[in-house]
């Protein structure tokens, strides 16, 4: 008999999590105004709200915490990180920031002006937020296949080159400060971008003289998919693939809370000295001196080790295949999920799951709430609530997909937890005919409303 797969790590420390009853959860979610972000974590049994900063560090990372150098300027932990970032990305200049959106804030302060256009592949919400905050516009050029949850395209994060070229042709070059390529593409479901597409986007950018930056939060998971799916890359190491991908761009912003395998942190890495100089000014203003940028020395050390571990095949296999394990269970139960499975999360297709709940009543939000009530599982809505209102008309924007994301923290839950999630979803799916009404928003912020919006049950 063939030996089954087993994780390439064992557990050195355990953290207890609390069970609760459905009655308790009904009361708690009502008290939280039906916003899952409002729940305290002790009211959650399995927390798959996000994979951002929620993973487990290794013993080697913890050991690095102990030798962190907290010098204000030029700490050895900074130098260790700088060297690792250069080794993995190939970029020459490096600025640490306290998280990914801070990297966006610093870089975009240098590059994005009012009236600008920033094309990309389904920009992440904070990326879009930082573009729109500067009265610029994010234009989505993702391939159409990305919006069909049952299309098995291997690289659904890819950019449609025709869409991109149309944007280039219809705006003067000065109005397009850069293109942002998100790897993997979070908003399209943790879907990868191929090397070929990256190369093609890069060539098109060069033709029009427009820089290409990566939103690289999950670049290692992206490299894993390339190794598994793109011909010619099966024998390359993850580190070789990642470095090749980065070689086609001018720079990157990073949320280290994802593939950095740490709980907090971010950075900018790039090649253009002039942009680096401009970004340095904003980094000092917003984040701190350029050799710590909002991070502790010990955290920079742990990040250096984390980046190295995250770009190892054995780690990535356990990571990405755990997501697939959950996804396959759901498919076997008939639950509608986005396929191929993403690298960090499973996305439930709420349009197919609860079609009778009107879109205006936030059907994906309604499904996310039900999952919490039934299983104590906290996922997140990636649909109309997240899409915010149009900045000009203030109307709800209805995205093509209404999803509930179950983002799995790295090295944190076992496959038994995945089974538990799958069965809870099967039970909800079996009673889906009863779901006919959703929620209304009674209070919301002008931008990124999903974090704080208050809902009322209809
Ligand atoms: C998380 C994330 C960000 C923002 O990073 P934070 O560390 O949460 O500020 C930007 N882009 C992508 C693709 C992300 O996943």
mmCIF file of C-alpha atoms in Angstrom, residues 22 25 45-46 325-335 337 346 348 353 367 370-377 406 415-432:
data_model
loop_
_atom_site.group_PDB
_atom_site.id
_atom_site.type_symbol
_atom_site.label_atom_id
_atom_site.label_comp_id
_atom_site.label_asym_id
_atom_site.label_seq_id
_atom_site.Cartn_x
_atom_site.Cartn_y
_atom_site.Cartn_z
ATOM 1 C CA UNK A 22 -25.106 27.156 18.485
ATOM 2 C CA UNK A 25 -23.050 31.750 18.807
ATOM 3 C CA UNK A 45 -13.644 27.566 17.278
ATOM 4 C CA UNK A 46 -11.798 27.435 13.944
ATOM 5 C CA UNK A 325 -7.578 18.434 0.988
ATOM 6 C CA UNK A 326 -10.357 20.685 2.308
ATOM 7 C CA UNK A 327 -11.416 21.673 -1.201
ATOM 8 C CA UNK A 328 -11.728 18.072 -2.372
ATOM 9 C CA UNK A 329 -13.869 17.135 0.663
ATOM 10 C CA UNK A 330 -16.228 19.984 -0.204
ATOM 11 C CA UNK A 331 -16.370 18.992 -3.863
ATOM 12 C CA UNK A 332 -17.162 15.419 -2.802
ATOM 13 C CA UNK A 333 -20.088 16.781 -0.760
ATOM 14 C CA UNK A 334 -21.305 18.753 -3.788
ATOM 15 C CA UNK A 335 -20.615 22.143 -2.166
ATOM 16 C CA UNK A 337 -16.374 26.046 -4.501
ATOM 17 C CA UNK A 346 -11.091 27.824 -0.335
ATOM 18 C CA UNK A 348 -17.378 29.147 -1.588
ATOM 19 C CA UNK A 353 -24.862 28.143 -2.784
ATOM 20 C CA UNK A 367 -23.611 32.545 4.175
ATOM 21 C CA UNK A 370 -24.533 30.882 8.858
ATOM 22 C CA UNK A 371 -21.189 29.046 8.797
ATOM 23 C CA UNK A 372 -20.262 30.727 12.060
ATOM 24 C CA UNK A 373 -23.559 29.880 13.714
ATOM 25 C CA UNK A 374 -23.515 26.229 12.627
ATOM 26 C CA UNK A 375 -19.832 25.413 13.200
ATOM 27 C CA UNK A 376 -18.131 28.216 15.126
ATOM 28 C CA UNK A 377 -16.073 28.690 11.972
ATOM 29 C CA UNK A 406 -12.051 30.206 4.216
ATOM 30 C CA UNK A 415 -6.511 17.984 8.641
ATOM 31 C CA UNK A 416 -9.058 17.004 11.336
ATOM 32 C CA UNK A 417 -9.957 20.679 11.512
ATOM 33 C CA UNK A 418 -10.370 20.634 7.734
ATOM 34 C CA UNK A 419 -12.759 17.648 8.036
ATOM 35 C CA UNK A 420 -14.767 19.475 10.667
ATOM 36 C CA UNK A 421 -15.135 22.499 8.388
ATOM 37 C CA UNK A 422 -16.159 20.297 5.464
ATOM 38 C CA UNK A 423 -18.903 18.528 7.439
ATOM 39 C CA UNK A 424 -20.278 21.795 8.849
ATOM 40 C CA UNK A 425 -20.557 23.072 5.271
ATOM 41 C CA UNK A 426 -22.212 19.905 4.058
ATOM 42 C CA UNK A 427 -24.854 20.302 6.767
ATOM 43 C CA UNK A 428 -25.541 23.893 5.712
ATOM 44 C CA UNK A 429 -25.616 22.897 2.063
ATOM 45 C CA UNK A 430 -28.195 20.203 2.776
ATOM 46 C CA UNK A 431 -30.590 22.837 4.176
ATOM 47 C CA UNK A 432 -29.798 25.604 1.645
#
